[in-house]
Coordinates of C-alpha atoms and ligand atoms in Angstrom, one line a residue:
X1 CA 0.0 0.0 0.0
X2 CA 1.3 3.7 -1.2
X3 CA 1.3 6.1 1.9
X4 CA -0.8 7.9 -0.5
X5 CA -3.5 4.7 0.3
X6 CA -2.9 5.0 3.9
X7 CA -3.5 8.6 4.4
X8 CA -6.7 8.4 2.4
X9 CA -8.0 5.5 4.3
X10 CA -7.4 7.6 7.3
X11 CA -8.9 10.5 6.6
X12 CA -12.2 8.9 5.3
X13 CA -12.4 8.0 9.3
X14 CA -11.2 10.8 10.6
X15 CA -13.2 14.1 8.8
X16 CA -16.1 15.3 7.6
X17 CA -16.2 14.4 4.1
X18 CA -16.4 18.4 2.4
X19 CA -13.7 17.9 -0.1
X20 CA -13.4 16.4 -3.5
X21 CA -9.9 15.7 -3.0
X22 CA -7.6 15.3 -6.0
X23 CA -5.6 12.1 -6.1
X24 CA -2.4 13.4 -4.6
X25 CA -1.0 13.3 -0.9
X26 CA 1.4 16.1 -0.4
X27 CA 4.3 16.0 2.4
X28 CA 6.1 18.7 1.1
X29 CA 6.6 21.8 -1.1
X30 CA 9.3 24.8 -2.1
X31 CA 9.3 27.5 -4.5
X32 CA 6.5 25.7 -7.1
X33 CA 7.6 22.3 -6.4
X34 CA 5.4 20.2 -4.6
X35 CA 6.7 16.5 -3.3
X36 CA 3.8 13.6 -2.9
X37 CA 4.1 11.0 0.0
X38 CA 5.7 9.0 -1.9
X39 CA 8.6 11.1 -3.4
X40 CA 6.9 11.8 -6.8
X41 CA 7.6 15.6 -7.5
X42 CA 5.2 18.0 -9.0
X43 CA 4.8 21.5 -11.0
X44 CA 2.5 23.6 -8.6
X45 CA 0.3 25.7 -11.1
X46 CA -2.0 26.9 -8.5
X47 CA -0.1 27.6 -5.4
X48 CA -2.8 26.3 -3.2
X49 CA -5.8 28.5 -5.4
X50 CA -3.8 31.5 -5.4
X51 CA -2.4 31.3 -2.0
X52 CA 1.1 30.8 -2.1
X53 CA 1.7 33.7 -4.3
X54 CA 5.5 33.9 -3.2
X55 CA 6.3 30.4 -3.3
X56 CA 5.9 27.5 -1.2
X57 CA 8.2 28.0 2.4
X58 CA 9.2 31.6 1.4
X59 CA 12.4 32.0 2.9
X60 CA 12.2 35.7 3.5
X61 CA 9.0 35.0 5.1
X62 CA 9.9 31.4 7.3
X63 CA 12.3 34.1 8.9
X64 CA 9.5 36.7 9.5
X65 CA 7.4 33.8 10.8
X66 CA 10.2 32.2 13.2
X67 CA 11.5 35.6 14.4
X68 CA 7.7 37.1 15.3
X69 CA 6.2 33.7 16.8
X70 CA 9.1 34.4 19.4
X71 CA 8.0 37.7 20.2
X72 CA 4.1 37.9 19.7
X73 CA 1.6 35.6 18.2
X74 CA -1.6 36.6 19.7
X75 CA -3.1 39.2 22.1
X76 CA -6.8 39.2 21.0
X77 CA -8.2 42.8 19.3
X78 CA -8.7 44.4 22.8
X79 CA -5.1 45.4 22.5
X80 CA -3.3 48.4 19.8
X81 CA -0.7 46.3 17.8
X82 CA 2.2 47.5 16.0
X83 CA 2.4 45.0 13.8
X84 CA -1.3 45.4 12.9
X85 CA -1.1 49.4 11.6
X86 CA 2.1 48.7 9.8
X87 CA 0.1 46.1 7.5
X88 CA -2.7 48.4 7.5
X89 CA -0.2 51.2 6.3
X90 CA 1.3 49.1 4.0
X91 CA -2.0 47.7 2.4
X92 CA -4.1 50.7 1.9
X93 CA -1.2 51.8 0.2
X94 CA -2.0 49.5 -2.6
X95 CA -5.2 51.4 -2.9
X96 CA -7.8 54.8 -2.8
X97 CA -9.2 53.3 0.5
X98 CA -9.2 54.6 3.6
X99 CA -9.8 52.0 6.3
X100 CA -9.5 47.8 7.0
X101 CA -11.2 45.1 8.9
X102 CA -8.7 42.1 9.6
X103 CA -10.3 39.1 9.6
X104 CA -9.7 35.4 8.3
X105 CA -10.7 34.3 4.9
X106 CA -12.1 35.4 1.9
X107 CA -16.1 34.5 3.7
X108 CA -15.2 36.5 6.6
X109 CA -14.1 39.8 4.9
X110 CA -17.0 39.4 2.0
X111 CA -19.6 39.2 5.4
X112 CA -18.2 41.9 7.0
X113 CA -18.6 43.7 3.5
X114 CA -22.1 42.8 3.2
X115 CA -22.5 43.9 6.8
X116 CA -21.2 46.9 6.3
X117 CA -23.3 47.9 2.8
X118 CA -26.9 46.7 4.7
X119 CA -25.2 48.6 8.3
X120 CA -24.1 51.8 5.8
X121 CA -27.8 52.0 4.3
X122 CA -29.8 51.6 7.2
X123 CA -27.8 53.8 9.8
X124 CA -26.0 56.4 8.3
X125 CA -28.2 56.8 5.5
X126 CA -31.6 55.7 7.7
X127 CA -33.0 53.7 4.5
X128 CA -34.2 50.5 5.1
X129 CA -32.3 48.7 2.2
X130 CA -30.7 45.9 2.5
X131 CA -30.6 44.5 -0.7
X132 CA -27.3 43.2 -2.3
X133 CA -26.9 42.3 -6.0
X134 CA -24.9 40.1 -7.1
X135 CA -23.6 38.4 -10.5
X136 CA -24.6 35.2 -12.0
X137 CA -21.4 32.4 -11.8
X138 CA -20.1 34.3 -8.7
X139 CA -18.4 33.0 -6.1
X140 CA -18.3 34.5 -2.9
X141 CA -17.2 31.8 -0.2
X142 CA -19.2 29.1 1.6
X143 CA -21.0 30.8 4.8
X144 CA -24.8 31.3 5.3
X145 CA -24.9 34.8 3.2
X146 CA -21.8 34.1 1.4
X147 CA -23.6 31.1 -0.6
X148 CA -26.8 33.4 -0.8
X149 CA -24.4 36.1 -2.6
X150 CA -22.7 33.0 -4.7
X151 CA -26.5 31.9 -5.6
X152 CA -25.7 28.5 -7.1
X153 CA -27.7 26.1 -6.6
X154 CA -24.9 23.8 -5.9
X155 CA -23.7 25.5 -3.1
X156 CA -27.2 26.3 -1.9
X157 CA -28.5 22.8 -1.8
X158 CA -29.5 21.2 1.6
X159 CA -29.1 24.6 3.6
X160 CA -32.3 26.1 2.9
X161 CA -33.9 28.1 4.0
X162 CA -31.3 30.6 2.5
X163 CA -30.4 34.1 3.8
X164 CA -32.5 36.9 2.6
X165 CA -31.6 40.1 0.9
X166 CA -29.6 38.6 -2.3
X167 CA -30.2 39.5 -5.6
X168 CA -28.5 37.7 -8.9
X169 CA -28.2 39.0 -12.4
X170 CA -26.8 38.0 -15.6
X171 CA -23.4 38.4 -16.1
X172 CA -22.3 41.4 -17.7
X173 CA -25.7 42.9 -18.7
X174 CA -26.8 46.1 -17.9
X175 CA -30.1 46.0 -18.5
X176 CA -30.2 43.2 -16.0
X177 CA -28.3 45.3 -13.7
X178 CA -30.7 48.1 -14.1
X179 CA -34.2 46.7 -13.9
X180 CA -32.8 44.6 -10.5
X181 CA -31.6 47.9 -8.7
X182 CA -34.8 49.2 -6.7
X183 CA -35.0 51.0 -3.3
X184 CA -34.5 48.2 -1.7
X185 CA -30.6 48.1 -3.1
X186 CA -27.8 48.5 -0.6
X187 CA -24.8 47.3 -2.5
X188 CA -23.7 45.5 -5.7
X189 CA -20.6 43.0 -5.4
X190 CA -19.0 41.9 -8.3
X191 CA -15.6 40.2 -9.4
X192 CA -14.1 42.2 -11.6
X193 CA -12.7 38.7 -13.3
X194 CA -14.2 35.7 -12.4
X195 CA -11.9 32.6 -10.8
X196 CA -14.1 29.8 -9.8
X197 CA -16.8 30.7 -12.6
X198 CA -14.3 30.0 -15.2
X199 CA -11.4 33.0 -15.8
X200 CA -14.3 35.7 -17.2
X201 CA -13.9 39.7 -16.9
X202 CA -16.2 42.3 -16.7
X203 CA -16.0 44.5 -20.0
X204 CA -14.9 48.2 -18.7
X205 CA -17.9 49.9 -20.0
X206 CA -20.1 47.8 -17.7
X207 CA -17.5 48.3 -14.7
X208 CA -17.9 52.4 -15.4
X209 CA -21.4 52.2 -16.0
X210 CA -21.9 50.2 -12.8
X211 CA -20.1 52.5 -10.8
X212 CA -22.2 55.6 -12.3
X213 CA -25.1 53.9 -10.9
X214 CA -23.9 53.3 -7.7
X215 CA -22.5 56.9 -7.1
X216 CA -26.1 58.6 -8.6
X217 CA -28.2 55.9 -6.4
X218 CA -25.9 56.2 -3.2
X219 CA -25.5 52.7 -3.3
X220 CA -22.2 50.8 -2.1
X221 CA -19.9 49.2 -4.8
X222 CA -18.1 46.3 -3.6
X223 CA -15.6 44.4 -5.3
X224 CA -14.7 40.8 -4.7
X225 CA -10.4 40.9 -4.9
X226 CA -9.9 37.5 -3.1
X227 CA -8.8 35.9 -5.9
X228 CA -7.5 38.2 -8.1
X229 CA -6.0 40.6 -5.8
X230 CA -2.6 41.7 -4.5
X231 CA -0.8 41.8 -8.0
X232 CA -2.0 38.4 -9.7
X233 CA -4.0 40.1 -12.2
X234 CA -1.0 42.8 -13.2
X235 CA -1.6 45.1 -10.8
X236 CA -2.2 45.6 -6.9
X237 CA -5.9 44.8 -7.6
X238 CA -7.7 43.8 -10.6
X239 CA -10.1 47.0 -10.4
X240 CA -7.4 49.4 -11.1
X241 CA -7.1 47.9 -14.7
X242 CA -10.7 49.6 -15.0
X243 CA -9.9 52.9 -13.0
X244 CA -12.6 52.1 -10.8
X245 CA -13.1 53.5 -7.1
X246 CA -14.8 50.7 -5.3
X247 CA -16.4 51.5 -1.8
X248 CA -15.4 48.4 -0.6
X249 CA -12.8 45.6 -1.5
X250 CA -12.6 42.0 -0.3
X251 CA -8.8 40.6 -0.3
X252 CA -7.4 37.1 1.2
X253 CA -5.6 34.4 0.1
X254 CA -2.6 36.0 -0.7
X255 CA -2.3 38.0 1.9
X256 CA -0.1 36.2 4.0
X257 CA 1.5 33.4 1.8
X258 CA -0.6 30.5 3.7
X259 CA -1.3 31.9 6.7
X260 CA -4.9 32.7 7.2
X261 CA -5.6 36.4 6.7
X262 CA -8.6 38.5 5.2
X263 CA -9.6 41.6 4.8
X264 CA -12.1 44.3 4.1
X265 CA -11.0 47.8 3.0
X266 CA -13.3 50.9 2.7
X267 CA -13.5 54.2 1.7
X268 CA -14.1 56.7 4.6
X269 CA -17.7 57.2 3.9
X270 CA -18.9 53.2 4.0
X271 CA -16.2 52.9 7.1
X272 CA -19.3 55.4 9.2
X273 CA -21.2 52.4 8.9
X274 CA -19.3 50.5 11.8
X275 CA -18.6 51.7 15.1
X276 CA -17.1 49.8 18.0
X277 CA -19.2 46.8 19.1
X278 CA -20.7 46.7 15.1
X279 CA -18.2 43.5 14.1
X280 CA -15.6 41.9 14.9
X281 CA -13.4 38.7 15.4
X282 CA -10.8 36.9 17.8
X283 CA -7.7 36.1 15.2
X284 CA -8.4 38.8 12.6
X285 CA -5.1 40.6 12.5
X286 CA -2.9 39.0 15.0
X287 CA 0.2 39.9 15.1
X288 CA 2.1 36.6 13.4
X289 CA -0.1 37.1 10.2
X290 CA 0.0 40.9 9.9
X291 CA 3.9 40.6 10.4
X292 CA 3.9 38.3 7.6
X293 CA 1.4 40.7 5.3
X294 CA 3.4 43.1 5.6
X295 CA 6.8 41.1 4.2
X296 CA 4.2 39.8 1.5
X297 CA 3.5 43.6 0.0
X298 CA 7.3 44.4 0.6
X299 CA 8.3 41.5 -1.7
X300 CA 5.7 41.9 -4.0
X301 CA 6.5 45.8 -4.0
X302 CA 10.4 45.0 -4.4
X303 CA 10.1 42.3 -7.1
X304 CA 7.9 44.0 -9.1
X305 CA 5.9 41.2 -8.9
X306 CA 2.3 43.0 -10.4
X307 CA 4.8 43.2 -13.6
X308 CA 6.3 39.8 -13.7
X309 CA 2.3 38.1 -13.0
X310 CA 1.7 40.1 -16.3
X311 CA 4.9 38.9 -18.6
X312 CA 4.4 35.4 -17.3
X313 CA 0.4 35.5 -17.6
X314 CA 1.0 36.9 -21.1
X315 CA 3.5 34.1 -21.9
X316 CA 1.5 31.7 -21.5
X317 CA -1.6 32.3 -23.6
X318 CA 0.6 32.8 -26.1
X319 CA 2.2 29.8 -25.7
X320 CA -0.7 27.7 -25.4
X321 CA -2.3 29.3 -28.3
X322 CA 0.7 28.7 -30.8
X323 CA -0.1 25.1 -30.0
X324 CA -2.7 25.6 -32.8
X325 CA -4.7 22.9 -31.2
X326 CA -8.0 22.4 -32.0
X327 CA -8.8 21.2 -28.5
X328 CA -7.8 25.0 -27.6
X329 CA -11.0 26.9 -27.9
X330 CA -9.7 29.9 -26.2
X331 CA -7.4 31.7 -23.7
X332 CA -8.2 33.9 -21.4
X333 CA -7.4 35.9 -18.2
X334 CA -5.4 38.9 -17.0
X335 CA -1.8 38.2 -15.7
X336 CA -1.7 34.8 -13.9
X337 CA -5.4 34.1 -13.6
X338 CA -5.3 32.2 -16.6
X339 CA -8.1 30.5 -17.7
X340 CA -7.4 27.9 -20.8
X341 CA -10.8 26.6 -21.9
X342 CA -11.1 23.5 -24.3
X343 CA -14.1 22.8 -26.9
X344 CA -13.9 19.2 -25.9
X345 CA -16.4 17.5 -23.7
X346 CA -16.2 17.6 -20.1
X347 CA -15.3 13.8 -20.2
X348 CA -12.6 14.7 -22.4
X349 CA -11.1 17.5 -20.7
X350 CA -11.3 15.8 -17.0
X351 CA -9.1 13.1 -18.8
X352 CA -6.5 15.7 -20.2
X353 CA -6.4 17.2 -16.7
X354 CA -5.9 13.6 -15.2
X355 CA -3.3 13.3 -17.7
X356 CA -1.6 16.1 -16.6
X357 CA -1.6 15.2 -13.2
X358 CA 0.3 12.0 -14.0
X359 CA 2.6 13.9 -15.6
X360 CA 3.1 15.7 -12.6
X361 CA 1.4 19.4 -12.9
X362 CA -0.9 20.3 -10.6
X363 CA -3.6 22.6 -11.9
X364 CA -7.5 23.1 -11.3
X365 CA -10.2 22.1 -13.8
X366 CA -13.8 24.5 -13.5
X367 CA -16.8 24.9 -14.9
X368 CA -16.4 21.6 -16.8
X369 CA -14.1 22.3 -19.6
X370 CA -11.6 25.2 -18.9
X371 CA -8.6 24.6 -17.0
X372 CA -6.8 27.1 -14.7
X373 CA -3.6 28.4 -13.6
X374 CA -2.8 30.0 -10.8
X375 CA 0.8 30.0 -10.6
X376 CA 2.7 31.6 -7.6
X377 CA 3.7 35.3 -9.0
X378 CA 7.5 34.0 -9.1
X379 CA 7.0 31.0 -11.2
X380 CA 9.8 30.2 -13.6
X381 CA 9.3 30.9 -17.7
X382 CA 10.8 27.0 -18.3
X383 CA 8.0 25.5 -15.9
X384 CA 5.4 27.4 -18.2
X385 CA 6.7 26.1 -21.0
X386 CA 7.2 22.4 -20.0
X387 CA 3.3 22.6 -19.0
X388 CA 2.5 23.8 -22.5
X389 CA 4.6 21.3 -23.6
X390 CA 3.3 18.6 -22.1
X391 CA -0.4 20.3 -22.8
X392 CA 0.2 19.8 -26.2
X393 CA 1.0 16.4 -26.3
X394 CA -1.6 15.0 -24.4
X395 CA -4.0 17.7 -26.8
X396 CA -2.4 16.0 -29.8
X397 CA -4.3 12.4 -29.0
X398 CA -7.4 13.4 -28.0
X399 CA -10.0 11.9 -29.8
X400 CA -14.0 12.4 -29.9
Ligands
PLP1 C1 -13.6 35.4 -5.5 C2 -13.6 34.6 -4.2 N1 -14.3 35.1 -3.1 C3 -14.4 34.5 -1.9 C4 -13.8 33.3 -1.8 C5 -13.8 32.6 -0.4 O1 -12.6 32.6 0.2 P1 -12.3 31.6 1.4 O2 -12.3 30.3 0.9 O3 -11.0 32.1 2.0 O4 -13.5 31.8 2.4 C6 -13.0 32.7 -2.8 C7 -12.4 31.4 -2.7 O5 -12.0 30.7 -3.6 C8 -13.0 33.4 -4.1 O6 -12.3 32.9 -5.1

């Protein structure tokens, strides 16, 4: 029996069984290599779904992590933290915003936007809406009102009855958009460039147009930047490729290489919405992770890393279109959020994606036929290229 049997016997006992797991144990990882149980070694193309955007076991940031977990991991938010305002500093120096909730995921800082739009609306503007719109193929995590803003059924099923107060249109129509808004409206959330829903981006002139609205309404603009935040997309956020000035932006993932961190930034006017007692959360911003966030930005800052996610994102589409494959239907994505999507079926493109597992690459496969990359920002030209390579190949015997 492989160790890679063992542990999955194990865990089938041992948790709850949320995850579709791929067939791969890992025991290790550096840089974008990733090592299996059993010694096999793998190309990391998704960096743990755009997590590890600095590599796996960072040196520059093992050294943050060992140094600060000697001198203060955790006090609790009843307590001022240095570490905490020099991450703050650092972050809403990415951005136009003015203020930031520290939380822990991608969920957490999406609810505490929600909160805030519904908190804005009713007490500092005394309307009673409540009402957030959202897009069709979202996703916006997996709590209560997170899955209501997602509004897929798949996500939905089995925890009816679901949380009130979400709205979803069709993607990228502003027609849609416009006959949904009413006075009920307190925000609209949107990714600018969908991940989970398949690599997709907005077109500008619905971005400008949506922000119009929400400026001549008075209603909150939130962008999702979970995924494609903190320079994947080819800059600090993928909003600023639009111009846009969001009320409110989600980020995780990223922001601390691993270690669990989220948050919500806001412009000074939605920030009136909260005061102390409104929201709130035991880890958000400790002290380890926000020491860590802040080595993140100065890396990313240093290395020009918003640049290189560009190049490398670039490179790639090209590459894999001057496979001239007819399996390669299109490519798409800004920087590294690359999306490549095949016109096979979904049988046939969950076989090329098993395929290039067993060749050792480790990507993701969504919405049936397009697969996705999510490389860490400091991935290596050659490892690109081998994937295309080896995309190729496989591309070259598929038969339907
Ligand atoms: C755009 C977007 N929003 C929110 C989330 C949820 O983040 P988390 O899993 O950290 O709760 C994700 C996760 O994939 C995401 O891609």
């Amino acid at each position: 029996m492989s160790r890679y049997d063992v542990w999955k016997e194990r865990e089938e006992k041992l948790l709850c069984r949320t995850y579709g797991r791929y067939p791969v144990s890992v025991a290790g990882a550096k840089g974008s290599r990733m090592w299996d149980a059993d010694g096999k070694e793998f190309v990391d193309l998704l960096s743990g779904i755009a997590v590890t955007s600095l590599g796996h076991c960072n040196e520059e940031l093992t050294e943050v992590i060992s140094k600060q977990a000697q001198k203060l991991i955790h006090v609790s938010n009843l307590f001022y933290q240095e570490e905490q305002l020099e991450f703050a500093e650092a972050l809403l120096a990415t951005c136009h915003m003015d203020n930031v909730f520290f939380c822990n995921s991608g969920a957490e800082a999406n609810e505490a936007a929600i909160k805030m739009a519904r908190r804005y609306q009713q007490k500092v503007k005394g309307n009673d809406a409540y009402e957030i719109i959202t897009l069709e193929h979202a996703f916006h995590g997996r709590t209560l009102a997170a899955i209501a803003a997602t509004g897929q059924e798949k996500f939905l099923d089995g925890f009816a009855p679901t949380t009130p107060g979400f709205i979803q249109v069709a993607w990228n129509d502003m027609q849609a958009l416009k006959a949904a808004i009413t006075p009920k409206t307190a925000a609209i959330l949107v990714e600018v460039i969908q991940g989970e829903g398949g690599i997709h981006a907005l077109s500008p002139e619905y971005c400008k147009e949506l922000q119009s609205l929400c400026r001549e309404k008075d209603i909150l603009f939130i962008v999702d930047e979970v995924q494609s935040g903190l320079c994947r997309t080819g800059k600090w956020w993928a909003y600023q490729h639009y111009a846009l000035e969001p009320d409110i932006i989600t980020s995780a993932k990223a922001l601390a290489n691993g270690l669990p961190l989220g948050a919500m930034l806001c412009t000074a006017k939605a920030s009136k919405a909260f005061e102390p007692g409104s929201h709130a959360t035991t880890f958000g911003g400790g002290a380890l992770v926000t020491k860590v966030g802040s080595k993140v930005i100065e890396i990313m800052q240093r290395d020009k890393l918003a640049d290189r996610a560009k190049q490398m994102g670039d490179h790639v589409r090209a590459k894999a279109l001057a496979l001239k494959s007819p399996w390669v239907k299109e490519t798409r994505g800004l920087g590294l959020m690359v999306g490549i999507e095949l016109s096979c079926s979904p049988e046939s493109a969950k076989k090329v994606w098993d395929e290039l597992l067993e060749a050792g690459f480790i990507l993701n496969l969504t919405q049936g036929t397009v697969l996705r990359l999510l490389p860490a920002l400091t991935i290596e030209e050659y490892d690109l290229d081998r994937f295309v390579e080896c995309l190729g190949k496989i591309l070259a015997d598929v038969k339907e």
